[in-house]
N, CA, C and O atoms as a DFTB+ gen file, in Angstrom:
368 C
 N C O
     1  1    -113.966     138.302     -29.675
     2  2    -113.842     137.887     -31.053
     3  2    -112.691     136.976     -31.143
     4  3    -111.629     137.325     -30.628
     5  1    -112.800     135.747     -31.797
     6  2    -111.749     134.840     -31.902
     7  2    -110.965     135.160     -33.239
     8  3    -111.541     135.152     -34.326
     9  1    -109.743     135.416     -33.109
    10  2    -108.874     135.784     -34.264
    11  2    -107.833     134.705     -34.527
    12  3    -107.123     134.350     -33.586
    13  1    -107.686     134.172     -35.688
    14  2    -106.663     133.230     -36.019
    15  2    -105.504     133.920     -36.668
    16  3    -105.694     134.541     -37.714
    17  1    -104.346     133.857     -36.138
    18  2    -103.096     134.402     -36.802
    19  2    -102.468     133.180     -37.480
    20  3    -101.903     132.297     -36.834
    21  1    -102.595     133.172     -38.843
    22  2    -102.052     132.061     -39.540
    23  2    -100.623     131.674     -39.221
    24  3     -99.687     132.469     -39.313
    25  1    -100.498     130.350     -38.822
    26  2     -99.254     129.901     -38.452
    27  2     -98.887     130.047     -36.968
    28  3     -97.842     129.587     -36.510
    29  1     -99.744     130.672     -36.284
    30  2     -99.492     131.029     -34.858
    31  2    -100.540     130.537     -33.928
    32  3    -100.173     130.202     -32.801
    33  1    -101.801     130.448     -34.248
    34  2    -102.860     130.031     -33.366
    35  2    -103.952     131.008     -33.270
    36  3    -104.080     131.896     -34.113
    37  1    -104.747     130.873     -32.264
    38  2    -105.976     131.695     -32.032
    39  2    -105.804     132.503     -30.792
    40  3    -105.160     132.121     -29.816
    41  1    -106.447     133.694     -30.898
    42  2    -106.461     134.608     -29.726
    43  2    -107.832     135.177     -29.594
    44  3    -108.537     135.393     -30.580
    45  1    -108.192     135.410     -28.415
    46  2    -109.527     136.016     -28.026
    47  2    -109.258     137.550     -27.878
    48  3    -108.523     137.980     -26.989
    49  1    -109.842     138.302     -28.725
    50  2    -109.689     139.713     -28.751
    51  2    -110.947     140.412     -28.330
    52  3    -111.986     140.205     -28.957
    53  1    -110.913     141.258     -27.268
    54  2    -112.082     141.923     -26.716
    55  2    -112.615     142.966     -27.731
    56  3    -111.857     143.632     -28.435
    57  1    -113.946     143.067     -27.763
    58  2    -114.592     143.958     -28.678
    59  2    -114.119     145.391     -28.523
    60  3    -114.078     146.157     -29.486
    61  1    -113.758     145.745     -27.276
    62  2    -113.218     147.135     -27.028
    63  2    -111.901     147.396     -27.726
    64  3    -111.515     148.556     -27.867
    65  1    -111.208     146.392     -28.159
    66  2    -109.851     146.601     -28.813
    67  2    -110.048     146.718     -30.374
    68  3    -109.095     147.071     -31.070
    69  1    -111.187     146.446     -30.891
    70  2    -111.388     146.403     -32.288
    71  2    -111.212     147.844     -32.964
    72  3    -110.715     147.913     -34.088
    73  1    -111.590     148.908     -32.332
    74  2    -111.440     150.204     -32.859
    75  2    -109.931     150.495     -33.220
    76  3    -109.615     150.948     -34.320
    77  1    -109.081     150.226     -32.292
    78  2    -107.689     150.431     -32.478
    79  2    -107.083     149.578     -33.617
    80  3    -106.257     150.016     -34.417
    81  1    -107.576     148.307     -33.616
    82  2    -107.171     147.404     -34.662
    83  2    -107.643     147.835     -35.952
    84  3    -106.901     147.685     -36.922
    85  1    -108.868     148.391     -36.099
    86  2    -109.359     148.869     -37.368
    87  2    -108.611     150.069     -37.879
    88  3    -108.579     150.273     -39.092
    89  1    -108.019     150.860     -37.057
    90  2    -107.168     151.960     -37.539
    91  2    -105.965     151.378     -38.197
    92  3    -105.564     151.829     -39.270
    93  1    -105.384     150.402     -37.592
    94  2    -104.172     149.746     -38.161
    95  2    -104.479     149.017     -39.457
    96  3    -103.656     148.978     -40.372
    97  1    -105.685     148.433     -39.528
    98  2    -106.230     147.713     -40.680
    99  2    -106.323     148.783     -41.785
   100  3    -105.927     148.510     -42.918
   101  1    -106.824     149.966     -41.496
   102  2    -106.941     151.003     -42.484
   103  2    -105.604     151.449     -43.150
   104  3    -105.501     151.731     -44.344
   105  1    -104.560     151.482     -42.209
   106  2    -103.175     151.828     -42.696
   107  2    -102.726     150.658     -43.644
   108  3    -102.138     150.908     -44.696
   109  1    -102.984     149.506     -43.290
   110  2    -102.606     148.352     -44.111
   111  2    -103.307     148.429     -45.480
   112  3    -102.657     148.200     -46.500
   113  1    -104.534     148.726     -45.529
   114  2    -105.304     148.816     -46.755
   115  2    -104.749     149.959     -47.648
   116  3    -104.690     149.829     -48.871
   117  1    -104.348     151.072     -47.007
   118  2    -103.880     152.229     -47.752
   119  2    -102.537     151.810     -48.448
   120  3    -102.289     152.076     -49.624
   121  1    -101.700     151.132     -47.611
   122  2    -100.388     150.654     -48.210
   123  2    -100.609     149.715     -49.343
   124  3     -99.917     149.789     -50.358
   125  1    -101.585     148.806     -49.193
   126  2    -101.843     147.885     -50.309
   127  2    -102.338     148.740     -51.552
   128  3    -101.855     148.543     -52.666
   129  1    -103.288     149.671     -51.331
   130  2    -103.764     150.398     -52.455
   131  2    -102.731     151.127     -53.260
   132  3    -102.865     151.272     -54.475
   133  1    -101.693     151.592     -52.587
   134  2    -100.697     152.333     -53.158
   135  2     -99.506     151.550     -53.698
   136  3     -98.659     152.008     -54.465
   137  1     -99.546     150.262     -53.184
   138  2     -98.437     149.275     -53.603
   139  2     -97.153     149.599     -52.901
   140  3     -96.083     149.177     -53.340
   141  1     -97.231     150.328     -51.837
   142  2     -95.958     150.700     -51.073
   143  2     -95.573     149.486     -50.170
   144  3     -96.150     149.256     -49.107
   145  1     -94.541     148.716     -50.677
   146  2     -94.146     147.495     -49.964
   147  2     -93.638     147.755     -48.560
   148  3     -93.879     146.976     -47.638
   149  1     -92.877     148.950     -48.405
   150  2     -92.334     149.250     -47.099
   151  2     -93.384     149.489     -46.094
   152  3     -93.390     148.895     -45.016
   153  1     -94.380     150.458     -46.481
   154  2     -95.555     150.755     -45.637
   155  2     -96.402     149.537     -45.344
   156  3     -96.878     149.367     -44.221
   157  1     -96.597     148.677     -46.348
   158  2     -97.331     147.515     -46.239
   159  2     -96.716     146.636     -45.118
   160  3     -97.397     146.237     -44.172
   161  1     -95.421     146.358     -45.263
   162  2     -94.765     145.529     -44.307
   163  2     -94.852     146.000     -42.820
   164  3     -95.055     145.245     -41.869
   165  1     -94.664     147.403     -42.747
   166  2     -94.757     148.041     -41.389
   167  2     -96.199     147.889     -40.764
   168  3     -96.391     147.554     -39.595
   169  1     -97.182     148.171     -41.673
   170  2     -98.552     148.166     -41.205
   171  2     -98.976     146.711     -40.833
   172  3     -99.673     146.508     -39.839
   173  1     -98.553     145.719     -41.629
   174  2     -98.954     144.334     -41.359
   175  2     -98.320     143.931     -39.997
   176  3     -99.000     143.374     -39.134
   177  1     -97.101     144.202     -39.834
   178  2     -96.353     143.855     -38.531
   179  2     -97.004     144.621     -37.366
   180  3     -97.154     144.033     -36.295
   181  1     -97.401     145.900     -37.512
   182  2     -97.997     146.633     -36.417
   183  2     -99.391     146.011     -36.075
   184  3     -99.763     145.888     -34.908
   185  1    -100.135     145.630     -37.137
   186  2    -101.456     145.053     -36.893
   187  2    -101.389     143.656     -36.159
   188  3    -102.166     143.351     -35.254
   189  1    -100.407     142.855     -36.624
   190  2    -100.254     141.567     -35.967
   191  2     -99.690     141.662     -34.542
   192  3    -100.095     140.898     -33.667
   193  1     -98.831     142.521     -34.326
   194  2     -98.251     142.832     -33.017
   195  2     -99.321     143.299     -32.020
   196  3     -99.337     142.887     -30.860
   197  1    -100.161     144.119     -32.480
   198  2    -101.288     144.632     -31.692
   199  2    -102.268     143.545     -31.321
   200  3    -102.765     143.490     -30.196
   201  1    -102.540     142.683     -32.277
   202  2    -103.448     141.592     -31.949
   203  2    -102.836     140.682     -30.873
   204  3    -103.487     140.290     -29.904
   205  1    -101.492     140.352     -31.106
   206  2    -100.769     139.518     -30.094
   207  2    -100.784     140.224     -28.707
   208  3    -100.917     139.559     -27.680
   209  1    -100.648     141.547     -28.686
   210  2    -100.658     142.234     -27.400
   211  2    -101.981     142.257     -26.680
   212  3    -102.043     142.056     -25.467
   213  1    -103.026     142.497     -27.415
   214  2    -104.382     142.639     -26.744
   215  2    -105.140     141.286     -26.592
   216  3    -106.044     141.140     -25.769
   217  1    -104.704     140.279     -27.461
   218  2    -105.437     139.039     -27.515
   219  2    -104.996     138.021     -26.361
   220  3    -103.834     137.982     -25.957
   221  1    -105.863     137.324     -25.938
   222  2    -105.541     136.202     -24.997
   223  2    -105.457     134.918     -25.770
   224  3    -106.440     134.525     -26.400
   225  1    -104.312     134.233     -25.752
   226  2    -104.175     133.026     -26.569
   227  2    -105.186     131.898     -26.027
   228  3    -105.448     131.737     -24.835
   229  1    -105.675     131.195     -27.015
   230  2    -106.600     130.060     -26.687
   231  2    -105.742     128.828     -26.652
   232  3    -104.693     128.821     -27.295
   233  1    -106.090     127.847     -25.987
   234  2    -105.339     126.666     -25.801
   235  2    -105.178     125.986     -27.258
   236  3    -106.073     126.113     -28.094
   237  1    -104.056     125.293     -27.512
   238  2    -103.734     124.801     -28.854
   239  2    -104.854     123.774     -29.331
   240  3    -105.104     123.586     -30.521
   241  1    -105.479     123.154     -28.321
   242  2    -106.422     122.090     -28.691
   243  2    -107.854     122.762     -28.735
   244  3    -108.841     122.027     -28.769
   245  1    -107.992     124.091     -28.736
   246  2    -109.374     124.702     -28.791
   247  2    -109.993     124.422     -30.154
   248  3    -109.302     124.378     -31.172
   249  1    -111.205     124.249     -30.153
   250  2    -112.075     124.006     -31.356
   251  2    -112.913     125.230     -31.683
   252  3    -113.769     125.130     -32.562
   253  1    -112.731     126.376     -31.044
   254  2    -113.582     127.552     -31.310
   255  2    -113.351     128.007     -32.794
   256  3    -112.231     128.046     -33.305
   257  1    -114.461     128.332     -33.409
   258  2    -114.275     128.828     -34.777
   259  2    -113.733     130.268     -34.759
   260  3    -114.107     131.102     -33.935
   261  1    -112.882     130.487     -35.666
   262  2    -112.272     131.776     -35.889
   263  2    -113.226     132.820     -36.574
   264  3    -113.792     132.532     -37.629
   265  1    -113.378     133.913     -36.021
   266  2    -114.277     135.028     -36.673
   267  2    -113.495     135.817     -37.628
   268  3    -114.066     136.358     -38.574
   269  1    -112.178     135.928     -37.445
   270  2    -111.295     136.592     -38.285
   271  2    -110.013     135.751     -38.526
   272  3    -109.544     135.064     -37.618
   273  1    -109.473     135.809     -39.713
   274  2    -108.174     135.104     -39.990
   275  2    -107.297     136.153     -40.574
   276  3    -107.654     136.811     -41.551
   277  1    -106.046     136.328     -39.927
   278  2    -105.020     137.302     -40.354
   279  2    -103.981     136.564     -40.975
   280  3    -103.723     135.424     -40.590
   281  1    -103.297     137.164     -41.998
   282  2    -102.202     136.491     -42.662
   283  2    -100.927     136.473     -41.808
   284  3    -100.794     137.240     -40.854
   285  1    -100.019     135.609     -42.160
   286  2     -98.714     135.565     -41.447
   287  2     -97.908     136.815     -41.714
   288  3     -98.141     137.495     -42.714
   289  1     -96.960     137.137     -40.842
   290  2     -96.090     138.243     -41.004
   291  2     -95.323     138.288     -42.322
   292  3     -95.010     139.361     -42.837
   293  1     -95.041     137.165     -42.833
   294  2     -94.228     137.127     -44.131
   295  2     -95.085     137.004     -45.342
   296  3     -94.571     136.697     -46.417
   297  1     -96.369     137.226     -45.229
   298  2     -97.289     137.251     -46.406
   299  2     -96.980     138.369     -47.379
   300  3     -96.624     139.486     -47.004
   301  1     -97.135     138.013     -48.671
   302  2     -96.886     138.982     -49.693
   303  2     -97.985     139.888     -49.867
   304  3     -99.116     139.550     -49.518
   305  1     -97.739     141.062     -50.400
   306  2     -98.773     142.068     -50.590
   307  2     -99.986     141.566     -51.406
   308  3    -101.127     141.917     -51.107
   309  1     -99.740     140.799     -52.369
   310  2    -100.784     140.230     -53.308
   311  2    -101.598     139.239     -52.497
   312  3    -102.816     139.218     -52.675
   313  1    -101.013     138.382     -51.587
   314  2    -101.749     137.506     -50.790
   315  2    -102.692     138.183     -49.842
   316  3    -103.799     137.688     -49.629
   317  1    -102.305     139.294     -49.263
   318  2    -103.138     139.981     -48.304
   319  2    -104.248     140.724     -49.119
   320  3    -105.407     140.771     -48.706
   321  1    -103.854     141.297     -50.279
   322  2    -104.899     141.934     -51.070
   323  2    -106.014     140.957     -51.400
   324  3    -107.186     141.335     -51.372
   325  1    -105.684     139.716     -51.711
   326  2    -106.713     138.729     -51.968
   327  2    -107.627     138.365     -50.799
   328  3    -108.750     137.889     -50.960
   329  1    -107.031     138.638     -49.527
   330  2    -107.779     138.369     -48.364
   331  2    -108.788     139.504     -47.916
   332  3    -109.724     139.302     -47.143
   333  1    -108.514     140.598     -48.436
   334  2    -109.253     141.811     -48.061
   335  2    -110.706     141.716     -48.424
   336  3    -111.024     141.363     -49.560
   337  1    -111.621     142.020     -47.495
   338  2    -113.016     142.090     -47.855
   339  2    -113.406     143.533     -48.013
   340  3    -112.530     144.398     -48.024
   341  1    -114.713     143.841     -48.140
   342  2    -115.156     145.146     -48.245
   343  2    -114.786     146.082     -47.127
   344  3    -114.716     147.300     -47.294
   345  1    -114.555     145.495     -46.010
   346  2    -114.189     146.311     -44.775
   347  2    -112.757     146.022     -44.289
   348  3    -112.447     146.221     -43.114
   349  1    -111.857     145.535     -45.231
   350  2    -110.512     145.204     -44.834
   351  2    -110.466     143.833     -44.112
   352  3    -111.394     143.027     -44.175
   353  1    -109.362     143.637     -43.447
   354  2    -109.231     142.397     -42.777
   355  2    -110.045     142.306     -41.527
   356  3    -110.459     141.217     -41.129
   357  1    -110.295     143.488     -40.865
   358  2    -111.028     143.541     -39.654
   359  2    -112.230     144.404     -39.941
   360  3    -112.101     145.593     -40.234
   361  1    -113.436     143.785     -39.852
   362  2    -114.680     144.492     -40.191
   363  2    -114.966     145.550     -39.036
   364  3    -114.601     145.352     -37.877
   365  1    -115.625     146.652     -39.435
   366  2    -115.960     147.683     -38.499
   367  2    -117.043     147.172     -37.588
   368  3    -117.492     147.894     -36.697
């Protein structure tokens, strides 16, 4: 799955890594629902760091379409809330 980290580029994430990322996505959703800024910031950073860790960067000139787009680390809680779909940022 091709994931775009806004402001950073694209990474190829193996399907086998999606379950762990979904767990982090759930923590992010919970923090957004409760409006807990501290938990939100921690969950967003954990999710992005995990994607960076498991993903393989694509070349900067790659034209592959992104299947997922994740917000930058400095995104505001309201910006991320607007990006959430029915299944969070990372679909099941």
